[in-house]
Amino acid sequence: MHSDHNEFFPPSPSGQPLPAQQSVNRHERGSDLKLPQTRRTNPFTWFTGVCCAIFWVIIILAGLVVLVIYLSFKPRIPRFDVSSVTLNAASIDTYSLLNADLTLLTNFTNPNKKVSVDFNYMVLQLYYENTLIATRAIDPFSAARTETRFHAVEMISSQVALPMQVTQKLRNQLGGNGVIFHLKGSFRTRSNFGSLFHYSYWLYIDCDFVMTRPPIGVLVAHKCITKL
């Protein structure tokens, strides 16, 4: 006997397929559906990810190396100070021009027990109030571990013009017994951690000192600060 689906699933009174017929229709339509295809990751994306991972590993390892070196050597910055100052001469002519001669005995101290220090570029500038009156460069040198190096530096001012109010203030100090000068310095410095590792940086110094009047002006008081 020949039969088809319509004999088993007659239409409903409303004209809509019965539930069993709907299931068969869905099964037949489902055979036409396709599963989504898996997309491959772009090789450039893989390359970028690997490079970023390597970069961060290098950063972390470098940080660990720096930390180990710091804990092993415990570096400290060198110190600058003025041991003595002599005001050999100082005079102001009628045109408010200053002529002065000072001799400074400076000392550079390397406080490190495991690190040597090289001083490659050093410039000292002498001020009265806010006026630059003398400049002097110091030849490069090295300071071994825990070593202190002394350098005599002569600062000479020749025909330096001063503002009128500053001129009068300096005349009053020269007539009394307390001439105040200000010293600034810039040093290009390198700390040596053994023979393989080096660290270069700038040091800056600020000193204030009080002198008695010339021709034998001596240091009365001073204060020096060394900073990075």
PDB file of C-alpha atoms in Angstrom, residues 38-165:
ATOM      1  CA  THR A  38      36.569  29.037  12.930  1.00  0.00           C
ATOM      2  CA  ARG A  39      38.693  32.082  11.949  1.00  0.00           C
ATOM      3  CA  ARG A  40      42.474  31.828  12.076  1.00  0.00           C
ATOM      4  CA  THR A  41      44.417  34.356  14.150  1.00  0.00           C
ATOM      5  CA  ASN A  42      46.293  36.863  12.022  1.00  0.00           C
ATOM      6  CA  PRO A  43      50.084  36.106  12.074  1.00  0.00           C
ATOM      7  CA  PHE A  44      50.759  39.804  12.664  1.00  0.00           C
ATOM      8  CA  THR A  45      48.678  39.628  15.870  1.00  0.00           C
ATOM      9  CA  TRP A  46      50.748  36.690  17.080  1.00  0.00           C
ATOM     10  CA  PHE A  47      53.967  38.534  16.258  1.00  0.00           C
ATOM     11  CA  THR A  48      52.829  41.663  18.123  1.00  0.00           C
ATOM     12  CA  GLY A  49      51.851  39.646  21.182  1.00  0.00           C
ATOM     13  CA  VAL A  50      55.188  37.814  21.303  1.00  0.00           C
ATOM     14  CA  CYS A  51      57.123  41.100  20.951  1.00  0.00           C
ATOM     15  CA  CYS A  52      55.147  42.698  23.802  1.00  0.00           C
ATOM     16  CA  ALA A  53      55.787  39.680  26.037  1.00  0.00           C
ATOM     17  CA  ILE A  54      59.536  39.765  25.290  1.00  0.00           C
ATOM     18  CA  PHE A  55      59.619  43.535  25.937  1.00  0.00           C
ATOM     19  CA  TRP A  56      58.019  43.195  29.374  1.00  0.00           C
ATOM     20  CA  VAL A  57      60.317  40.305  30.287  1.00  0.00           C
ATOM     21  CA  ILE A  58      63.335  42.495  29.407  1.00  0.00           C
ATOM     22  CA  ILE A  59      61.937  45.387  31.493  1.00  0.00           C
ATOM     23  CA  ILE A  60      61.398  43.132  34.507  1.00  0.00           C
ATOM     24  CA  LEU A  61      64.860  41.560  34.231  1.00  0.00           C
ATOM     25  CA  ALA A  62      66.503  44.992  33.881  1.00  0.00           C
ATOM     26  CA  GLY A  63      64.664  46.211  36.973  1.00  0.00           C
ATOM     27  CA  LEU A  64      65.845  43.171  38.940  1.00  0.00           C
ATOM     28  CA  VAL A  65      69.458  43.750  37.821  1.00  0.00           C
ATOM     29  CA  VAL A  66      69.315  47.411  38.902  1.00  0.00           C
ATOM     30  CA  LEU A  67      67.822  46.414  42.264  1.00  0.00           C
ATOM     31  CA  VAL A  68      70.514  43.792  42.876  1.00  0.00           C
ATOM     32  CA  ILE A  69      73.294  46.273  41.968  1.00  0.00           C
ATOM     33  CA  TYR A  70      71.817  48.952  44.233  1.00  0.00           C
ATOM     34  CA  LEU A  71      71.472  46.582  47.189  1.00  0.00           C
ATOM     35  CA  SER A  72      74.998  45.244  46.637  1.00  0.00           C
ATOM     36  CA  PHE A  73      76.800  48.600  46.311  1.00  0.00           C
ATOM     37  CA  LYS A  74      74.420  50.967  48.191  1.00  0.00           C
ATOM     38  CA  PRO A  75      75.670  54.024  46.240  1.00  0.00           C
ATOM     39  CA  ARG A  76      75.726  57.510  47.768  1.00  0.00           C
ATOM     40  CA  ILE A  77      76.254  60.813  45.988  1.00  0.00           C
ATOM     41  CA  PRO A  78      79.633  62.589  46.424  1.00  0.00           C
ATOM     42  CA  ARG A  79      79.853  65.635  48.670  1.00  0.00           C
ATOM     43  CA  PHE A  80      81.345  69.057  47.996  1.00  0.00           C
ATOM     44  CA  ASP A  81      82.526  71.458  50.681  1.00  0.00           C
ATOM     45  CA  VAL A  82      84.699  74.519  51.172  1.00  0.00           C
ATOM     46  CA  SER A  83      87.482  73.998  53.687  1.00  0.00           C
ATOM     47  CA  SER A  84      88.791  77.566  53.637  1.00  0.00           C
ATOM     48  CA  VAL A  85      88.399  80.815  51.724  1.00  0.00           C
ATOM     49  CA  THR A  86      90.747  83.796  51.591  1.00  0.00           C
ATOM     50  CA  LEU A  87      89.590  87.208  50.358  1.00  0.00           C
ATOM     51  CA  ASN A  88      92.846  88.571  49.028  1.00  0.00           C
ATOM     52  CA  ALA A  89      91.477  91.806  47.565  1.00  0.00           C
ATOM     53  CA  ALA A  90      88.201  93.558  46.841  1.00  0.00           C
ATOM     54  CA  SER A  91      87.601  97.105  45.654  1.00  0.00           C
ATOM     55  CA  ILE A  92      84.963  99.162  43.856  1.00  0.00           C
ATOM     56  CA  ASP A  93      85.949 102.089  41.646  1.00  0.00           C
ATOM     57  CA  THR A  94      83.950 105.252  40.986  1.00  0.00           C
ATOM     58  CA  TYR A  95      82.040 103.580  38.148  1.00  0.00           C
ATOM     59  CA  SER A  96      80.700 100.775  40.400  1.00  0.00           C
ATOM     60  CA  LEU A  97      83.083  98.253  38.865  1.00  0.00           C
ATOM     61  CA  LEU A  98      84.210  95.424  41.132  1.00  0.00           C
ATOM     62  CA  ASN A  99      87.692  93.947  41.244  1.00  0.00           C
ATOM     63  CA  ALA A 100      88.169  91.030  43.611  1.00  0.00           C
ATOM     64  CA  ASP A 101      90.434  88.043  44.229  1.00  0.00           C
ATOM     65  CA  LEU A 102      89.379  85.024  46.291  1.00  0.00           C
ATOM     66  CA  THR A 103      91.171  81.717  46.880  1.00  0.00           C
ATOM     67  CA  LEU A 104      89.008  78.718  47.783  1.00  0.00           C
ATOM     68  CA  LEU A 105      90.241  75.398  49.118  1.00  0.00           C
ATOM     69  CA  THR A 106      87.534  72.969  47.995  1.00  0.00           C
ATOM     70  CA  ASN A 107      87.167  69.312  48.845  1.00  0.00           C
ATOM     71  CA  PHE A 108      85.348  66.547  47.003  1.00  0.00           C
ATOM     72  CA  THR A 109      84.477  63.502  49.089  1.00  0.00           C
ATOM     73  CA  ASN A 110      83.461  60.085  47.776  1.00  0.00           C
ATOM     74  CA  PRO A 111      81.627  58.423  50.701  1.00  0.00           C
ATOM     75  CA  ASN A 112      81.152  55.080  48.925  1.00  0.00           C
ATOM     76  CA  LYS A 113      83.008  51.984  50.107  1.00  0.00           C
ATOM     77  CA  LYS A 114      82.477  50.008  46.884  1.00  0.00           C
ATOM     78  CA  VAL A 115      82.083  52.696  44.196  1.00  0.00           C
ATOM     79  CA  SER A 116      84.688  54.980  42.630  1.00  0.00           C
ATOM     80  CA  VAL A 117      83.637  58.353  41.173  1.00  0.00           C
ATOM     81  CA  ASP A 118      84.859  60.284  38.128  1.00  0.00           C
ATOM     82  CA  PHE A 119      84.394  64.065  37.883  1.00  0.00           C
ATOM     83  CA  ASN A 120      84.492  64.925  34.181  1.00  0.00           C
ATOM     84  CA  TYR A 121      83.079  68.443  33.830  1.00  0.00           C
ATOM     85  CA  MET A 122      83.155  70.974  36.664  1.00  0.00           C
ATOM     86  CA  VAL A 123      82.361  74.671  36.663  1.00  0.00           C
ATOM     87  CA  LEU A 124      82.217  76.992  39.682  1.00  0.00           C
ATOM     88  CA  GLN A 125      80.442  80.353  39.594  1.00  0.00           C
ATOM     89  CA  LEU A 126      80.883  83.049  42.221  1.00  0.00           C
ATOM     90  CA  TYR A 127      78.062  85.521  42.895  1.00  0.00           C
ATOM     91  CA  TYR A 128      77.615  88.627  44.943  1.00  0.00           C
ATOM     92  CA  GLU A 129      73.893  89.035  45.514  1.00  0.00           C
ATOM     93  CA  ASN A 130      72.465  88.023  42.100  1.00  0.00           C
ATOM     94  CA  THR A 131      75.424  89.253  40.028  1.00  0.00           C
ATOM     95  CA  LEU A 132      77.897  86.763  38.581  1.00  0.00           C
ATOM     96  CA  ILE A 133      81.372  88.068  39.378  1.00  0.00           C
ATOM     97  CA  ALA A 134      83.698  85.135  38.534  1.00  0.00           C
ATOM     98  CA  THR A 135      83.732  81.733  36.813  1.00  0.00           C
ATOM     99  CA  ARG A 136      86.299  78.943  37.007  1.00  0.00           C
ATOM    100  CA  ALA A 137      86.548  75.433  35.515  1.00  0.00           C
ATOM    101  CA  ILE A 138      88.258  72.546  37.328  1.00  0.00           C
ATOM    102  CA  ASP A 139      90.243  69.865  35.515  1.00  0.00           C
ATOM    103  CA  PRO A 140      88.735  66.323  35.535  1.00  0.00           C
ATOM    104  CA  PHE A 141      89.857  63.877  38.211  1.00  0.00           C
ATOM    105  CA  SER A 142      88.775  60.653  39.914  1.00  0.00           C
ATOM    106  CA  ALA A 143      88.059  59.914  43.562  1.00  0.00           C
ATOM    107  CA  ALA A 144      88.670  56.394  44.779  1.00  0.00           C
ATOM    108  CA  ARG A 145      86.519  54.691  47.395  1.00  0.00           C
ATOM    109  CA  THR A 146      86.126  56.810  50.559  1.00  0.00           C
ATOM    110  CA  GLU A 147      88.677  59.285  49.185  1.00  0.00           C
ATOM    111  CA  THR A 148      88.647  63.077  49.655  1.00  0.00           C
ATOM    112  CA  ARG A 149      90.329  65.270  47.042  1.00  0.00           C
ATOM    113  CA  PHE A 150      91.342  68.876  47.723  1.00  0.00           C
ATOM    114  CA  HIS A 151      91.610  71.562  45.035  1.00  0.00           C
ATOM    115  CA  ALA A 152      92.708  75.169  45.409  1.00  0.00           C
ATOM    116  CA  VAL A 153      90.613  77.394  43.139  1.00  0.00           C
ATOM    117  CA  GLU A 154      91.283  81.090  42.524  1.00  0.00           C
ATOM    118  CA  MET A 155      88.265  83.216  41.599  1.00  0.00           C
ATOM    119  CA  ILE A 156      89.144  86.586  40.051  1.00  0.00           C
ATOM    120  CA  SER A 157      86.690  89.376  39.283  1.00  0.00           C
ATOM    121  CA  SER A 158      87.821  92.094  36.905  1.00  0.00           C
ATOM    122  CA  GLN A 159      85.816  95.214  36.137  1.00  0.00           C
ATOM    123  CA  VAL A 160      82.444  93.634  36.935  1.00  0.00           C
ATOM    124  CA  ALA A 161      79.604  96.154  36.842  1.00  0.00           C
ATOM    125  CA  LEU A 162      77.283  96.116  39.859  1.00  0.00           C
ATOM    126  CA  PRO A 163      73.867  97.750  40.295  1.00  0.00           C
ATOM    127  CA  MET A 164      73.944 100.933  42.373  1.00  0.00           C
ATOM    128  CA  GLN A 165      72.139  99.465  45.394  1.00  0.00           C
TER     129      GLN A 165
END
